[in-house]
Coordinates of C-alpha atoms and ligand atoms in Angstrom, one line a residue:
Chain A
M1 CA -5.0 -10.7 16.6
P2 CA -2.8 -7.6 15.7
D3 CA -4.4 -4.7 14.4
T4 CA -1.8 -4.7 11.2
L5 CA 0.6 -7.4 10.1
R6 CA 3.5 -5.4 11.1
G7 CA 6.0 -7.9 12.8
A8 CA 3.4 -10.5 13.2
A9 CA 4.6 -12.9 10.7
V10 CA 8.2 -14.4 9.9
I11 CA 9.6 -16.3 6.8
V12 CA 11.3 -19.3 8.5
G13 CA 12.6 -21.5 5.9
I14 CA 13.5 -20.8 2.2
G15 CA 14.5 -23.2 -0.9
E16 CA 15.1 -22.5 -4.5
L17 CA 16.3 -24.5 -7.4
K18 CA 19.2 -22.8 -9.4
P19 CA 17.6 -21.5 -12.6
E20 CA 18.8 -23.2 -15.7
R21 CA 18.3 -23.0 -19.2
S22 CA 16.1 -26.2 -19.2
R23 CA 15.4 -29.0 -16.8
P24 CA 15.0 -32.0 -19.0
G25 CA 12.4 -34.6 -17.7
R26 CA 11.1 -32.4 -14.7
D27 CA 7.6 -30.7 -14.6
V28 CA 6.5 -28.1 -12.4
M29 CA 5.3 -30.3 -9.8
S30 CA 8.7 -32.1 -9.5
L31 CA 10.7 -28.6 -9.4
L32 CA 8.2 -27.3 -6.8
T33 CA 8.2 -30.3 -4.8
E34 CA 12.0 -30.1 -4.5
A35 CA 12.2 -26.3 -3.6
A36 CA 9.4 -26.9 -1.3
Y37 CA 11.3 -29.7 0.6
R38 CA 14.4 -27.6 0.8
A39 CA 12.2 -24.8 2.4
I40 CA 10.4 -27.3 5.0
Q41 CA 14.1 -28.7 5.8
D42 CA 15.6 -25.1 6.0
A43 CA 12.9 -24.3 8.4
G44 CA 13.6 -27.2 10.5
L45 CA 9.8 -28.5 10.2
T46 CA 8.3 -31.9 9.3
K47 CA 5.9 -32.4 6.6
E48 CA 3.2 -32.7 9.1
D49 CA 3.7 -29.3 10.2
I50 CA 2.7 -27.6 7.2
D51 CA -0.8 -26.9 7.4
G52 CA -1.3 -24.4 4.9
F53 CA -0.4 -23.8 1.1
V54 CA -0.4 -20.7 -1.1
M55 CA 0.6 -22.2 -4.3
D56 CA 0.8 -20.3 -7.8
A57 CA -0.2 -22.9 -10.8
G58 CA 2.1 -21.1 -12.9
M59 CA 1.5 -18.9 -16.1
E60 CA -0.2 -21.8 -18.0
G61 CA -2.7 -22.1 -15.2
A62 CA -4.0 -25.2 -13.7
S63 CA -7.2 -26.4 -12.1
G64 CA -7.0 -28.1 -8.8
F65 CA -3.4 -27.2 -8.2
N66 CA -3.3 -27.1 -4.3
T67 CA -4.6 -30.7 -4.4
T68 CA -2.1 -31.9 -7.1
M69 CA 0.7 -30.4 -4.8
A70 CA -0.7 -32.1 -1.7
E71 CA -0.7 -35.4 -3.4
H72 CA 2.8 -34.7 -5.0
M73 CA 4.3 -33.8 -1.8
G74 CA 2.3 -36.2 0.7
I75 CA 1.2 -32.9 2.6
Y76 CA -2.4 -32.5 3.4
P77 CA -2.9 -29.0 4.9
T78 CA -6.3 -27.6 6.3
F79 CA -6.3 -24.2 4.5
A80 CA -5.0 -23.7 0.9
T81 CA -5.4 -20.9 -1.7
G82 CA -3.8 -20.0 -5.0
C83 CA -2.2 -16.7 -6.2
D84 CA -2.6 -15.3 -9.5
A85 CA -0.3 -12.3 -9.2
Q86 CA 2.3 -13.2 -12.1
G87 CA 5.6 -11.6 -11.2
A88 CA 4.2 -10.1 -7.9
A89 CA 3.3 -13.7 -6.7
G90 CA 6.3 -13.8 -4.1
V91 CA 5.4 -10.6 -2.5
T92 CA 1.8 -11.5 -2.6
M93 CA 2.0 -14.9 -1.1
A94 CA 4.2 -13.7 1.6
L95 CA 1.4 -11.3 2.7
Q96 CA -1.3 -13.9 2.0
A97 CA 0.2 -16.3 4.4
A98 CA 1.2 -13.6 7.0
A99 CA -2.7 -12.9 7.2
Y100 CA -3.7 -16.6 7.2
V101 CA -1.4 -17.5 10.0
N102 CA -2.3 -14.5 12.2
A103 CA -6.1 -15.0 11.4
G104 CA -5.7 -18.6 12.8
L105 CA -6.4 -20.5 9.6
A106 CA -3.0 -22.2 9.7
E107 CA 0.4 -22.1 11.7
Y108 CA 3.1 -23.3 9.1
V109 CA 2.1 -21.8 5.5
L110 CA 4.0 -23.2 2.5
C111 CA 4.4 -20.9 -0.4
G112 CA 6.0 -21.5 -3.8
M113 CA 6.1 -21.6 -7.5
A114 CA 8.0 -23.2 -10.4
A115 CA 8.5 -23.1 -14.2
A116 CA 9.6 -26.0 -16.2
I117 CA 11.2 -26.1 -19.6
D118 CA 11.5 -29.8 -20.5
T119 CA 12.6 -29.6 -24.1
G120 CA 16.0 -30.5 -23.5
G121 CA 16.9 -27.3 -25.5
R122 CA 15.8 -23.8 -25.5
R123 CA 12.3 -22.8 -25.1
R124 CA 11.3 -19.6 -27.0
P125 CA 8.0 -18.1 -25.8
A126 CA 5.5 -18.4 -28.4
A127 CA 3.9 -15.1 -29.7
P128 CA -0.1 -15.0 -29.1
T129 CA -1.8 -15.6 -32.5
R130 CA -5.6 -15.6 -30.9
T131 CA -7.5 -12.8 -31.4
E132 CA -10.8 -13.6 -29.5
T133 CA -10.2 -11.6 -26.3
S134 CA -10.2 -8.0 -25.4
G135 CA -6.7 -7.9 -24.7
S136 CA -5.9 -9.6 -28.2
E137 CA -8.4 -8.4 -30.7
F138 CA -7.1 -4.9 -30.6
V139 CA -3.3 -5.8 -30.4
V140 CA -2.6 -9.1 -32.2
P141 CA -3.6 -8.0 -35.7
F142 CA -1.0 -5.3 -35.7
G143 CA 2.0 -7.2 -34.9
P144 CA 2.2 -9.6 -31.8
T145 CA 5.1 -9.3 -29.5
V146 CA 6.9 -11.9 -27.5
G147 CA 5.5 -11.9 -24.0
A148 CA 5.7 -8.3 -22.3
N149 CA 8.6 -7.2 -24.4
G150 CA 6.5 -4.9 -26.7
N151 CA 4.9 -3.2 -23.6
Y152 CA 8.0 -2.6 -21.7
A153 CA 9.8 -1.2 -24.8
M154 CA 6.6 1.1 -25.2
I155 CA 7.4 2.3 -21.6
A156 CA 11.2 2.6 -22.0
R157 CA 10.5 4.3 -25.4
R158 CA 8.4 7.1 -23.7
H159 CA 10.7 7.3 -20.4
E160 CA 13.6 7.9 -22.8
E161 CA 12.0 10.5 -24.7
L162 CA 10.2 12.2 -21.5
Y163 CA 13.5 12.1 -19.3
G164 CA 16.4 11.1 -21.3
T165 CA 16.7 7.8 -19.8
T166 CA 18.9 6.3 -22.6
V167 CA 20.4 2.7 -22.9
E168 CA 23.8 4.2 -21.6
K169 CA 22.0 5.0 -18.5
R170 CA 19.7 1.9 -18.2
A171 CA 22.7 -0.2 -18.9
K172 CA 24.2 0.4 -15.5
I173 CA 21.4 -1.6 -13.8
A174 CA 22.4 -4.8 -15.8
V175 CA 26.2 -4.4 -15.4
D176 CA 25.7 -3.9 -11.5
L177 CA 23.4 -7.0 -11.3
R178 CA 25.7 -8.9 -13.2
Y179 CA 28.5 -8.2 -10.8
N180 CA 26.2 -9.4 -8.0
A181 CA 25.5 -12.7 -9.9
N182 CA 29.4 -13.3 -10.7
H183 CA 29.4 -13.6 -6.7
N184 CA 26.7 -16.0 -6.5
P185 CA 27.2 -19.5 -7.5
M186 CA 23.2 -20.0 -7.6
A187 CA 23.1 -17.4 -10.6
I188 CA 22.7 -18.3 -14.2
F189 CA 25.2 -16.0 -15.3
H190 CA 27.6 -16.6 -12.3
D191 CA 30.6 -16.9 -14.8
T192 CA 29.9 -14.1 -17.4
P193 CA 31.1 -10.7 -16.4
I194 CA 29.6 -7.6 -18.8
T195 CA 30.2 -4.1 -19.4
I196 CA 28.3 -1.1 -20.3
A197 CA 29.8 -1.5 -23.8
D198 CA 28.4 -5.1 -23.8
V199 CA 24.8 -4.0 -23.2
V200 CA 24.7 -0.8 -25.3
N201 CA 26.1 -3.2 -28.3
S202 CA 23.8 -6.2 -27.8
R203 CA 21.1 -6.8 -30.2
I204 CA 17.9 -4.8 -30.0
V205 CA 15.1 -7.0 -28.8
A206 CA 12.3 -4.7 -28.4
D207 CA 13.5 -1.3 -29.5
P208 CA 14.8 0.8 -27.6
L209 CA 15.5 -2.3 -25.2
H210 CA 18.5 -4.4 -25.7
L211 CA 19.1 -8.1 -25.3
L212 CA 21.1 -7.6 -22.0
E213 CA 18.3 -5.3 -20.7
C214 CA 15.9 -8.2 -20.7
V215 CA 15.0 -11.4 -18.8
M216 CA 15.8 -14.7 -20.3
P217 CA 13.2 -17.7 -19.9
C218 CA 14.7 -20.3 -17.2
A219 CA 13.4 -23.4 -15.6
G220 CA 13.6 -23.4 -11.7
A221 CA 11.5 -23.3 -8.5
C222 CA 11.3 -21.2 -5.5
A223 CA 9.4 -21.7 -2.1
F224 CA 9.4 -20.5 1.4
V225 CA 7.5 -21.2 4.9
V226 CA 5.7 -18.3 6.8
T227 CA 4.5 -18.8 10.3
R228 CA 3.3 -16.5 13.1
A229 CA 5.9 -14.4 15.2
D230 CA 5.6 -16.0 18.3
L231 CA 5.8 -19.6 16.8
A232 CA 9.1 -18.5 15.1
H233 CA 10.9 -17.9 18.5
G234 CA 13.5 -20.8 18.9
M235 CA 13.6 -21.9 15.3
R236 CA 16.5 -22.6 13.5
H237 CA 17.3 -19.3 11.8
K238 CA 17.6 -15.5 12.8
P239 CA 14.0 -14.5 11.9
A240 CA 13.0 -12.3 8.9
Y241 CA 9.8 -10.2 10.0
I242 CA 7.2 -9.1 7.4
L243 CA 7.2 -5.4 8.4
G244 CA 4.8 -4.0 5.9
G245 CA 3.5 -4.9 2.8
A246 CA 0.9 -4.1 0.2
L247 CA -0.3 -4.4 -3.3
G248 CA -1.3 -1.9 -6.4
I249 CA -3.5 -3.6 -8.6
S250 CA -4.0 -1.8 -12.0
R251 CA -5.0 -2.3 -15.6
N252 CA -4.6 -5.7 -17.4
N253 CA -3.8 -3.8 -20.7
L254 CA -0.9 -1.4 -20.6
Q255 CA -1.8 0.9 -23.4
Y256 CA -5.5 2.2 -22.8
V257 CA -5.4 4.3 -19.7
G258 CA -3.0 6.1 -17.2
E259 CA 0.6 7.3 -17.7
I260 CA 2.5 4.0 -19.0
T261 CA 5.6 5.0 -17.1
V262 CA 4.1 5.2 -13.8
S263 CA 3.6 1.8 -11.9
P264 CA 1.4 0.9 -9.2
V265 CA 4.1 -0.1 -7.1
G266 CA 3.8 3.6 -5.9
R267 CA 0.6 3.0 -3.9
A268 CA 1.8 -0.1 -2.7
A269 CA 4.9 1.2 -1.4
R270 CA 3.2 4.1 0.4
K271 CA 1.1 1.8 2.2
A272 CA 3.8 -0.8 3.1
F273 CA 6.3 2.1 4.3
A274 CA 3.3 3.5 6.5
M275 CA 2.6 0.1 8.0
A276 CA 6.3 -0.7 8.7
G277 CA 7.1 2.9 10.0
Y278 CA 9.9 3.3 7.8
G279 CA 10.5 5.5 4.7
P280 CA 12.6 5.0 1.6
N281 CA 15.8 6.7 3.2
D282 CA 15.9 3.8 5.9
V283 CA 15.9 1.1 3.3
Q284 CA 19.5 -0.7 3.5
V285 CA 19.0 -3.2 0.7
M286 CA 16.8 -3.4 -2.2
E287 CA 15.2 -6.4 -4.1
I288 CA 13.6 -4.5 -7.0
Y289 CA 11.6 -6.6 -9.5
D290 CA 13.8 -6.5 -12.8
S291 CA 12.0 -7.8 -15.6
F292 CA 13.8 -5.3 -17.7
T293 CA 16.1 -2.6 -16.7
I294 CA 13.5 0.1 -17.3
T295 CA 11.2 -1.8 -15.0
V296 CA 13.6 -1.1 -12.0
I297 CA 14.0 2.7 -12.9
C298 CA 10.2 3.2 -12.9
E299 CA 9.7 1.2 -9.5
L300 CA 12.5 3.2 -8.0
E301 CA 10.8 6.3 -8.9
D302 CA 7.2 5.2 -7.9
S303 CA 8.4 3.8 -4.6
G304 CA 10.1 7.3 -3.6
F305 CA 13.6 6.6 -3.8
C306 CA 13.9 9.4 -6.2
N307 CA 11.7 11.7 -8.1
K308 CA 9.6 10.9 -11.3
G309 CA 12.2 11.0 -14.3
E310 CA 15.3 11.1 -12.2
G311 CA 15.6 7.0 -12.1
G312 CA 18.2 7.1 -14.8
D313 CA 20.4 9.7 -13.2
W314 CA 19.6 8.1 -9.5
I315 CA 21.2 4.8 -10.7
Q316 CA 24.3 6.6 -12.1
A317 CA 25.0 8.3 -8.7
H318 CA 25.1 5.0 -6.8
D319 CA 26.6 1.7 -6.7
L320 CA 24.0 -1.0 -6.8
T321 CA 26.3 -3.9 -6.2
F322 CA 26.3 -5.8 -3.1
T323 CA 29.3 -3.9 -1.8
G324 CA 27.9 -0.6 -2.8
D325 CA 26.3 2.2 -1.3
K326 CA 22.8 1.1 -2.4
P327 CA 22.7 -2.7 -2.7
L328 CA 20.3 -3.8 -5.2
N329 CA 19.3 -7.5 -6.2
T330 CA 22.1 -8.8 -4.4
H331 CA 21.8 -12.3 -5.8
G332 CA 22.1 -10.8 -9.3
G333 CA 18.4 -10.0 -9.8
Q334 CA 16.2 -11.9 -12.4
L335 CA 18.4 -10.3 -15.4
S336 CA 21.6 -12.0 -14.0
Y337 CA 20.3 -14.8 -11.4
G338 CA 17.6 -16.0 -13.8
Q339 CA 13.8 -15.7 -14.0
A340 CA 12.0 -18.9 -13.8
S341 CA 8.7 -17.4 -14.6
T342 CA 7.0 -16.5 -11.4
A343 CA 9.6 -17.9 -9.2
G344 CA 12.1 -15.3 -10.3
G345 CA 10.1 -12.7 -8.3
C346 CA 9.8 -15.2 -5.5
A347 CA 13.5 -15.5 -5.3
Q348 CA 13.9 -11.7 -4.5
V349 CA 11.9 -12.4 -1.3
T350 CA 14.0 -15.5 -0.6
E351 CA 17.4 -13.6 -1.2
A352 CA 16.1 -10.9 1.2
V353 CA 15.6 -13.6 3.7
R354 CA 19.0 -14.8 3.1
Q355 CA 20.4 -11.1 3.5
I356 CA 18.7 -10.6 6.7
R357 CA 20.0 -14.1 8.0
R358 CA 23.5 -12.9 6.8
D359 CA 23.6 -16.0 5.0
G360 CA 24.8 -14.7 1.8
G361 CA 27.9 -16.1 1.6
E362 CA 30.3 -14.6 -1.1
H363 CA 27.4 -12.1 -2.1
Q364 CA 26.4 -11.0 1.4
V365 CA 26.1 -7.4 1.8
P366 CA 28.9 -6.3 4.5
G367 CA 26.9 -3.4 5.8
P368 CA 23.5 -3.8 7.7
T369 CA 20.7 -5.7 6.3
D370 CA 18.2 -5.2 8.7
L371 CA 15.4 -3.5 6.6
I372 CA 15.0 -4.6 3.2
Y373 CA 12.5 -3.5 0.5
V374 CA 11.2 -6.2 -1.9
T375 CA 9.0 -5.4 -4.8
G376 CA 6.9 -7.7 -7.1
S377 CA 5.5 -6.9 -10.5
G378 CA 3.1 -8.8 -12.8
G379 CA 1.8 -8.2 -16.3
S380 CA 2.8 -4.7 -17.8
F381 CA 2.8 -2.7 -14.6
S382 CA -0.5 -4.5 -14.1
Q383 CA -0.3 -5.7 -10.4
Q384 CA 2.6 -5.0 -8.3
G385 CA 3.6 -5.4 -4.6
A386 CA 5.9 -3.8 -2.2
L387 CA 7.2 -5.6 1.0
L388 CA 9.2 -4.5 3.8
L389 CA 11.3 -7.1 5.6
G390 CA 13.4 -6.5 8.7
S391 CA 15.2 -8.6 11.7
D392 CA 14.8 -8.1 15.5
A393 CA 16.8 -4.7 15.0
T394 CA 14.1 -3.1 13.0
L395 CA 11.1 -4.7 14.6
Chain B
M1 CA -8.7 9.5 -46.0
A2 CA -6.1 7.6 -48.0
A3 CA -6.7 3.9 -48.3
T4 CA -4.2 1.0 -49.0
Q5 CA -5.3 -2.0 -50.9
Q6 CA -3.6 -5.4 -50.6
P7 CA -2.8 -6.9 -54.1
A8 CA -5.6 -9.4 -55.1
T9 CA -3.5 -12.0 -55.8
Q10 CA -1.9 -12.2 -52.2
V11 CA -3.6 -14.5 -49.4
Y12 CA -3.5 -12.3 -46.1
T13 CA -1.8 -14.5 -43.6
K14 CA -1.5 -12.3 -40.6
P15 CA -4.0 -12.7 -37.6
L16 CA -7.5 -11.1 -38.0
P17 CA -9.7 -9.7 -35.2
T18 CA -12.2 -12.1 -33.7
P19 CA -15.1 -9.7 -33.2
S20 CA -17.6 -10.3 -30.0
S21 CA -21.1 -9.1 -30.5
V22 CA -20.1 -6.2 -28.4
S23 CA -16.8 -5.2 -30.6
Q24 CA -18.7 -6.1 -33.9
P25 CA -19.9 -2.5 -34.6
F26 CA -16.3 -1.3 -34.5
W27 CA -15.1 -3.5 -37.4
D28 CA -18.5 -2.7 -39.2
A29 CA -17.7 0.7 -39.1
A30 CA -14.2 0.1 -40.0
K31 CA -15.3 -1.4 -43.3
E32 CA -16.6 1.7 -44.4
H33 CA -13.5 3.7 -43.1
R34 CA -14.9 5.3 -39.9
L35 CA -13.1 5.0 -36.7
I36 CA -15.3 4.7 -33.9
F37 CA -15.2 4.6 -30.0
Q38 CA -17.5 4.4 -27.3
R39 CA -18.5 7.4 -24.7
C40 CA -20.9 6.9 -22.0
R41 CA -23.9 8.7 -21.9
L42 CA -24.2 8.8 -18.1
C43 CA -20.7 10.2 -17.4
G44 CA -18.9 11.0 -20.4
T45 CA -16.0 8.6 -20.2
R46 CA -14.3 7.7 -23.3
V47 CA -13.9 4.0 -23.6
F48 CA -11.7 1.7 -25.8
Y49 CA -11.6 -1.3 -26.3
P50 CA -15.2 -1.9 -27.0
R51 CA -17.2 -3.2 -24.1
D52 CA -20.9 -3.0 -22.7
I53 CA -20.2 -1.7 -19.0
C54 CA -18.7 1.8 -18.4
P55 CA -15.6 1.7 -16.3
G56 CA -15.8 5.3 -15.3
P57 CA -14.6 6.1 -11.8
Q58 CA -18.3 7.1 -10.4
C59 CA -20.4 5.6 -12.9
F60 CA -22.3 2.2 -12.7
G61 CA -23.4 2.3 -16.2
V62 CA -24.7 -0.8 -17.6
G63 CA -25.5 -0.5 -21.5
S64 CA -24.6 3.3 -21.3
L65 CA -22.0 3.2 -24.0
D66 CA -22.7 5.0 -27.3
W67 CA -20.7 4.8 -30.4
V68 CA -19.1 8.1 -31.5
E69 CA -17.1 8.6 -34.4
S70 CA -13.5 10.0 -34.2
T71 CA -11.9 12.5 -36.2
G72 CA -9.2 10.0 -36.6
K73 CA -6.6 12.4 -35.5
G74 CA -4.2 12.1 -32.7
R75 CA -0.7 12.0 -31.4
L76 CA 2.0 9.1 -31.2
Y77 CA 1.8 8.5 -27.2
S78 CA 4.7 5.5 -27.5
Y79 CA 6.2 3.3 -30.2
T80 CA 8.6 0.4 -30.5
V81 CA 10.0 -0.7 -33.8
S82 CA 10.2 -4.5 -34.3
Y83 CA 13.0 -6.2 -36.0
Q84 CA 12.0 -9.5 -35.4
P85 CA 8.4 -10.4 -35.8
A86 CA 7.2 -12.8 -33.2
H87 CA 4.7 -14.0 -35.7
Q88 CA 6.1 -15.6 -39.0
A89 CA 3.3 -13.6 -41.0
F90 CA 5.1 -10.3 -40.5
A91 CA 8.3 -11.5 -41.2
G92 CA 8.1 -9.4 -44.6
D93 CA 7.3 -6.1 -42.9
V94 CA 10.3 -5.6 -40.6
P95 CA 11.1 -3.4 -39.4
Y96 CA 7.9 -2.2 -38.6
V97 CA 6.4 0.4 -36.0
L98 CA 3.9 -0.7 -33.3
A99 CA 2.5 2.1 -31.6
I100 CA 0.1 3.3 -29.0
I101 CA -2.1 6.2 -30.6
E102 CA -3.6 8.9 -28.4
M103 CA -6.7 10.2 -30.3
D104 CA -7.5 13.8 -29.9
E105 CA -10.9 12.8 -28.1
G106 CA -8.8 11.4 -25.2
W107 CA -8.9 7.6 -26.1
R108 CA -6.0 5.4 -27.1
M109 CA -5.5 2.5 -29.4
T110 CA -2.6 0.1 -30.4
S111 CA -1.8 0.3 -34.1
N112 CA 0.8 0.6 -36.6
L113 CA 2.7 3.7 -37.6
I114 CA 3.1 3.6 -41.3
N115 CA 4.3 6.0 -44.4
F116 CA 6.7 8.0 -41.9
G117 CA 9.6 7.9 -44.2
S118 CA 12.9 7.7 -41.8
Q119 CA 12.8 6.5 -38.1
D120 CA 14.5 9.6 -37.4
A121 CA 11.2 11.4 -38.0
L122 CA 9.7 9.3 -35.2
R123 CA 8.9 11.3 -31.7
I124 CA 6.4 10.9 -29.0
G125 CA 3.7 13.6 -29.7
L126 CA 3.9 13.3 -33.5
R127 CA 0.6 14.3 -35.1
V128 CA -0.8 11.3 -37.1
E129 CA -4.0 10.7 -38.7
V130 CA -5.8 7.2 -39.5
V131 CA -5.5 5.5 -42.9
W132 CA -7.1 2.3 -43.7
D133 CA -5.6 -0.9 -44.4
D134 CA -8.3 -3.2 -46.4
V135 CA -6.4 -6.3 -45.5
T136 CA -9.5 -8.5 -46.7
P137 CA -13.1 -7.9 -47.8
E138 CA -14.3 -8.5 -44.0
F139 CA -11.7 -6.2 -42.4
S140 CA -10.0 -3.1 -42.8
L141 CA -7.5 -2.1 -40.0
P142 CA -7.1 1.3 -38.7
K143 CA -3.5 2.4 -39.1
F144 CA -1.7 5.7 -38.7
Q145 CA 0.5 8.1 -40.6
P146 CA 2.0 11.7 -39.8
F147 CA -0.8 14.2 -40.4
R148 CA 0.2 16.6 -43.4
Q149 CA -2.0 19.4 -43.1
Ligands
LIG1 ZN1 -20.1 6.0 -17.2

């Protein structure tokens, strides 16, 4: 057994469903099964080969979800665990699976998650009205906000006042990512270009965040298969190695402790880079978790791509499109590819695999794609992960 | 400290706190217009929201948190202006300010900033003081307004 996971595991199969505003008649099990079938087939494996699961039951939570999925897919593994990492689930699962295959617990681990919106129309996420938890008793009576919007608005406001990161600066992220989506047929906003003015003039969702700075709820699914490096030799695709990774677990509530503009991905990044033996300057492509524009700015700073407070200027100085000098969220990001709940973060992992394979098609990065930095982010900078994926060239 | 009263004829429809046995003292004090928080008698860590275990970095305190009265003064740590209330009961209040307040004793809470005049006056670091909103006979909510010396 290796003393670290560096290069010890490979993502050998990926499968996604295109994010849509709704998928009538489809539940989480159905969507996840379809994405999983795609991932297993992409790997060139059979159902019988899969002997491990890491499944995320979704934001609603479900008990016995691995057995539900076993029954649904007709796959009965000998090791299975869940993952409760919210938006960091994709990165977290990749590391869980890498550890399992190298500990001899399983050989081919299927990871996945899905989000269903079955209304036939558009789902508007409900605001919390219950006040019996420690997280709600001292928040909801003052005015609940939808999802994490209020918290990220607080982060954005503080970053803006401390460092001058205005909407005009943040907007470039949304615009560059939309350009990427305009070249990806799987992206929900494939057909709609936007400009800086469109972002700045879009309505305020949670002041100071504008509509085009925020993700939109989608239905969809994402899955991938991880195996041990020696087993990956000779499989269908060019291997995408896990070179380094770590998580940063922080507080559940944003407001009580710590500087709210600092995200725990910093701790994860330092450890992930150390494991991989690379630094931020070596990274060729970035897939940075983008629930909001401000999320990307804080993660770039905390991951070491620039100093704290300089993220707004850094993105002005670089071209983040897939043809640019700092390709970022090459599939369009969650802002423009779509965020099917936690599957949105997972799609940033599978997109990195696609870029390493040089299978990006119209949105393939023309330059080298042998070292890709991926992040995941759950809650309100509550739990984050950093993952470095590479090819034979960076192994 | 100033207090605001809901007109007696109006039924309060917004979500109210659901106190636990641990948080009940906070709301009892609030009814008396006293803002209290917890401090660990073993390590001095200031704690909010209320709990019965100390999260201090070196501390294993169980039942070690004492209630302490705040001066009620602090600073605006961050804020967001809500234009579209997620909960219908807040529809009449928009735009209203949801804020994180950093108290002078070094603990933080979420609340509303009120009585601030123009939004142009809002700045992180703004000095604020608690003002009590007696929303029902059972509950007074601590809200904050700019501190005028
Ligand atoms: Zn203590």
